[in-house]
Amino acid sequence: MRNSSDIVVMTDHGSTEGSSAQLARAVELVTGARPLIVDARPFYDGGKGVLRLGVRPTLVAENVEVQPAALIIYEIPPGDRHRFAHFQAAVARSGIPCLGADAQAWRNATDKRRTVDRFRAEGIPQEESLALNRPTWRATQAAFDRLGRDVWTRPAIGFGGRDVCHVTTEAQLHTARDRYHESGHSWLLTRDARNFDEHGRRHQYRVVVLGDRVLRVCEHVQDNPDAPCNEAQGAVSTVLAPDALPQHLLELAIRATASVGLSFGGVDLVAERGGRVFEVNVHPVLDVPQGLETVAVPFVLTHLATRAGTRYETLHPQR
């Protein structure tokens, strides 16, 4: 069926993260109308969805035919992003307003080996990391020794802190190496940042960046020193005012986002040793306290800012 909605929110409908509902609500708050929600999966490589280019570019999939005035893409799982790159290239050629959907930037942020390289090239401070791909035991030991025998292992392409481990013994290293070998994943060893608070708990910050602005800051605290400091892995998150962080850390988050080519992202960093960045997340979760007001609405407004002859003001969510 044809659809006259002109704002499209496209997410992977197999995801249960909840960000798509927040984006739909943000569009309604800003424009007064619900957007059209479209499943991204038909637009992955091999799918039947297409973007017809022309004077009025048209998205076509089963039961969908729409000419978007703006396209908001979100909640694409890291493991599927490579299957979305051809569609992203078509969107770039179409001229449809679509923020932060550059396939190369997504790749730089999603593949942590590329992230490490981009940080190094742009002078973003980080803990030393070594990339491994089916390494011999001798090569694995050598990397472990070089990094001080206190490291974190993580898959090159991960999600939510899964398969991330703190390793301080050779037995733990053996277990991690065997797991990555069996899964076929490339992986990284990263020197421990020693990011402990005064109570001995792990702590780090998630800083959401849009262009040259910081939209949201959260502190994550993890009681288990051997678990990732990630909400999905049991860390407790507290929303902070942006000015609760020193200015140099806010500027570091903005620089880190730009270093991978993104205009929007969620930066994980620590304050130790003047500030160290772990990664930039392409799609920080929006279904979080104050996520609608602080992130989703500004993100939507930026998509719509280029629409000729139309002006939108930030509306306050009705409670």
XYZ file of C-alpha atoms in Angstrom:
319
model
C 0.000 0.000 0.000
C 1.069 3.580 -0.539
C 1.662 5.699 2.539
C 1.640 9.475 2.698
C 3.651 9.761 5.964
C 6.742 11.817 5.211
C 8.915 10.974 8.237
C 10.191 7.386 8.282
C 11.765 5.621 11.256
C 13.637 2.511 10.079
C 14.883 -0.053 12.604
C 15.531 -3.788 12.681
C 12.239 -5.175 13.952
C 14.018 -8.247 15.284
C 15.594 -6.061 17.957
C 14.015 -5.798 21.408
C 16.091 -2.802 22.532
C 13.189 -0.337 22.528
C 14.819 2.673 20.872
C 12.405 2.666 17.935
C 9.443 3.467 20.194
C 11.331 6.407 21.678
C 12.132 7.751 18.215
C 8.506 7.422 17.115
C 7.399 9.335 20.212
C 10.024 12.021 19.544
C 8.796 12.496 15.961
C 5.237 12.860 17.239
C 6.305 15.428 19.834
C 8.186 17.481 17.263
C 5.815 17.272 14.288
C 2.445 16.457 15.854
C 2.121 13.313 13.712
C 3.224 9.716 14.044
C 5.999 8.613 11.676
C 5.849 5.573 9.445
C 7.746 2.716 11.111
C 9.608 0.532 8.587
C 11.529 -2.698 9.166
C 15.154 -2.403 8.048
C 15.626 -6.124 7.366
C 14.171 -6.139 3.830
C 16.820 -3.529 2.949
C 19.735 -5.727 4.019
C 21.703 -7.372 1.207
C 19.528 -10.059 -0.357
C 16.272 -8.512 0.853
C 13.405 -7.392 -1.350
C 13.307 -3.787 -0.181
C 14.591 -1.128 -2.580
C 15.147 2.605 -2.669
C 14.083 3.972 -6.052
C 16.126 7.041 -6.845
C 14.688 9.973 -8.749
C 13.188 13.401 -8.263
C 11.237 11.966 -5.318
C 13.116 8.951 -3.953
C 10.789 6.142 -2.902
C 11.222 3.342 -0.363
C 9.517 0.173 -1.531
C 9.066 -3.072 0.403
C 6.194 -5.443 1.089
C 3.137 -3.333 2.020
C 5.269 -0.168 2.008
C 5.712 2.527 -0.619
C 6.719 5.923 0.741
C 8.617 9.033 -0.342
C 10.444 10.086 2.845
C 11.020 13.720 3.637
C 13.420 12.448 6.314
C 14.731 8.981 7.127
C 15.759 8.112 10.686
C 17.796 4.893 10.844
C 18.504 3.298 14.212
C 18.800 0.038 16.148
C 20.676 -1.937 13.478
C 22.521 -4.821 15.226
C 26.331 -4.630 14.906
C 26.591 -8.054 13.288
C 24.203 -7.043 10.492
C 25.555 -3.587 9.688
C 27.801 -4.839 6.888
C 24.661 -6.137 5.139
C 23.164 -2.643 5.223
C 26.020 -0.741 3.573
C 24.679 -0.873 -0.009
C 21.365 0.590 1.115
C 23.180 3.323 3.037
C 25.098 4.239 -0.121
C 21.802 4.565 -1.991
C 20.409 6.803 0.776
C 23.498 9.029 0.512
C 22.927 9.417 -3.245
C 19.206 10.067 -2.813
C 19.501 13.362 -0.924
C 16.972 12.229 1.718
C 17.884 13.887 5.062
C 19.416 11.071 7.115
C 21.805 11.853 9.958
C 24.846 9.778 10.813
C 24.157 6.890 8.435
C 27.549 6.836 6.697
C 28.485 3.178 6.180
C 32.229 3.797 6.526
C 31.763 5.610 9.827
C 29.555 2.774 11.095
C 32.267 0.303 10.157
C 34.935 2.363 11.929
C 32.870 2.363 15.131
C 31.530 -1.203 14.907
C 34.798 -3.046 14.182
C 36.891 -2.315 17.265
C 40.105 -3.007 15.345
C 39.280 -0.065 13.088
C 38.246 2.020 16.097
C 41.658 1.480 17.680
C 43.338 2.512 14.421
C 41.184 5.640 14.041
C 41.810 6.703 17.638
C 45.545 6.247 17.132
C 45.511 8.233 13.886
C 43.511 11.103 15.415
C 45.364 11.229 18.724
C 42.453 10.014 20.866
C 43.869 8.672 24.160
C 43.080 5.004 24.705
C 44.443 1.978 26.531
C 46.817 -0.066 24.386
C 45.072 -2.830 22.426
C 46.364 -5.676 20.289
C 44.195 -7.349 17.636
C 44.297 -11.148 17.317
C 42.887 -13.495 14.669
C 43.213 -17.212 15.444
C 46.581 -16.604 17.116
C 48.946 -19.350 18.193
C 49.299 -19.852 21.930
C 52.792 -18.363 21.785
C 51.487 -15.211 20.050
C 48.648 -14.961 22.566
C 51.060 -15.231 25.488
C 53.353 -12.616 23.960
C 50.464 -10.151 23.626
C 49.377 -10.885 27.210
C 52.896 -10.254 28.505
C 53.279 -7.035 26.522
C 50.100 -5.598 28.048
C 51.133 -6.325 31.629
C 49.147 -9.556 32.165
C 46.066 -7.573 33.281
C 43.809 -7.232 30.266
C 40.289 -7.326 28.890
C 39.409 -9.550 25.963
C 36.630 -8.489 23.615
C 35.360 -9.585 20.195
C 36.242 -7.266 17.321
C 32.512 -6.870 16.694
C 30.558 -7.107 19.924
C 27.250 -6.129 21.452
C 26.246 -5.117 24.974
C 29.418 -6.327 26.662
C 28.875 -9.946 25.618
C 31.961 -12.186 25.499
C 34.035 -9.485 27.214
C 36.280 -10.883 29.949
C 38.816 -9.663 32.490
C 41.929 -11.832 32.223
C 44.800 -11.955 34.699
C 45.905 -15.611 34.497
C 47.059 -17.917 31.725
C 44.172 -20.285 32.484
C 41.681 -17.473 31.848
C 43.580 -16.530 28.703
C 43.367 -20.124 27.427
C 39.606 -20.138 28.004
C 39.115 -16.841 26.187
C 41.308 -17.864 23.262
C 39.465 -21.169 22.855
C 36.064 -19.421 22.919
C 36.994 -16.892 20.236
C 38.646 -19.615 18.167
C 35.500 -21.758 18.265
C 33.265 -18.826 17.317
C 35.594 -17.723 14.524
C 35.710 -14.165 15.879
C 38.717 -11.894 15.694
C 39.353 -10.333 19.091
C 41.351 -7.780 21.004
C 43.409 -7.718 24.162
C 43.247 -4.330 25.901
C 45.275 -3.182 28.874
C 43.177 -2.728 32.032
C 42.355 0.949 32.640
C 42.324 0.575 36.450
C 39.093 2.577 36.499
C 38.109 2.181 40.138
C 36.246 4.657 42.321
C 36.989 5.350 45.991
C 34.916 2.286 46.956
C 36.860 -0.058 44.694
C 34.092 -0.319 42.095
C 34.602 -0.083 38.361
C 33.232 3.128 36.918
C 33.078 4.802 33.540
C 30.948 7.277 31.624
C 28.641 7.118 28.621
C 28.617 10.485 26.853
C 26.132 10.955 24.004
C 27.374 13.407 21.379
C 25.539 15.170 18.546
C 27.876 17.259 16.397
C 29.716 19.602 18.737
C 27.196 19.172 21.582
C 27.016 16.767 24.494
C 23.390 15.685 24.942
C 23.577 13.261 27.846
C 26.047 11.956 30.434
C 25.675 8.830 32.556
C 28.010 7.287 35.084
C 28.130 3.483 35.107
C 29.251 1.731 38.295
C 30.010 -1.995 38.446
C 30.426 -3.815 41.785
C 32.087 -6.822 40.137
C 35.620 -5.759 39.144
C 35.804 -8.627 36.646
C 32.583 -7.756 34.788
C 32.172 -5.171 32.018
C 31.000 -1.764 33.258
C 27.900 -2.051 31.111
C 24.235 -1.831 32.105
C 23.498 -5.023 30.177
C 26.065 -6.766 32.400
C 24.746 -5.484 35.719
C 26.303 -2.034 36.077
C 24.194 0.687 37.722
C 23.675 3.822 35.631
C 23.117 7.318 36.994
C 22.222 10.289 34.784
C 24.455 13.305 35.418
C 24.249 16.905 34.290
C 26.726 17.374 31.410
C 28.664 19.927 33.433
C 29.319 17.258 36.074
C 32.200 16.113 33.862
C 35.300 18.252 33.360
C 35.284 20.178 30.102
C 38.280 18.257 28.751
C 36.326 14.974 29.005
C 33.341 16.452 27.178
C 35.654 17.712 24.445
C 37.351 14.306 24.317
C 33.979 12.624 23.692
C 33.227 15.040 20.839
C 36.671 14.443 19.296
C 36.342 10.658 19.626
C 32.978 10.677 17.837
C 34.374 12.745 14.979
C 37.499 10.571 14.766
C 35.494 7.588 13.496
C 33.476 9.768 11.109
C 30.232 9.951 13.064
C 28.199 13.063 13.826
C 26.267 11.232 16.540
C 27.305 8.504 18.960
C 27.577 7.211 22.495
C 31.144 7.400 23.807
C 32.392 5.102 26.575
C 35.297 6.658 28.442
C 37.038 6.826 31.814
C 38.534 9.783 33.653
C 41.707 8.004 34.759
C 45.056 9.318 33.487
C 43.436 12.416 32.048
C 40.784 10.462 30.145
C 40.803 7.296 28.052
C 38.202 6.320 25.428
C 37.067 2.719 24.970
C 34.668 2.997 22.030
C 31.989 4.991 20.215
C 28.571 3.351 19.929
C 26.687 4.000 16.684
C 23.257 3.632 18.305
C 23.251 4.298 22.060
C 20.111 2.873 23.672
C 17.315 5.451 23.890
C 14.926 3.544 26.161
C 16.677 4.868 29.264
C 15.828 7.518 31.882
C 15.530 10.911 30.135
C 16.520 9.321 26.825
C 13.487 10.767 25.052
C 14.032 14.364 26.137
C 17.810 14.538 26.081
C 18.676 12.427 23.026
C 15.762 11.270 20.869
C 14.135 14.702 20.416
C 17.382 16.550 19.502
C 18.298 13.676 17.163
C 14.940 13.980 15.371
C 15.156 17.782 15.217
C 18.552 17.558 13.531
C 17.126 15.234 10.864
C 14.373 17.714 10.147
C 16.492 20.865 10.219
C 17.218 20.706 6.481
C 13.570 20.576 5.409
C 13.016 23.739 3.387
C 10.390 26.115 4.666
C 9.696 24.109 7.813
C 10.653 25.108 11.333
C 10.349 22.865 14.355
C 10.738 23.724 18.003
C 11.570 21.276 20.755
C 8.355 20.331 22.543
C 8.171 19.174 26.142
C 6.981 15.568 26.529
C 3.544 15.322 28.073
C 3.566 13.376 31.311
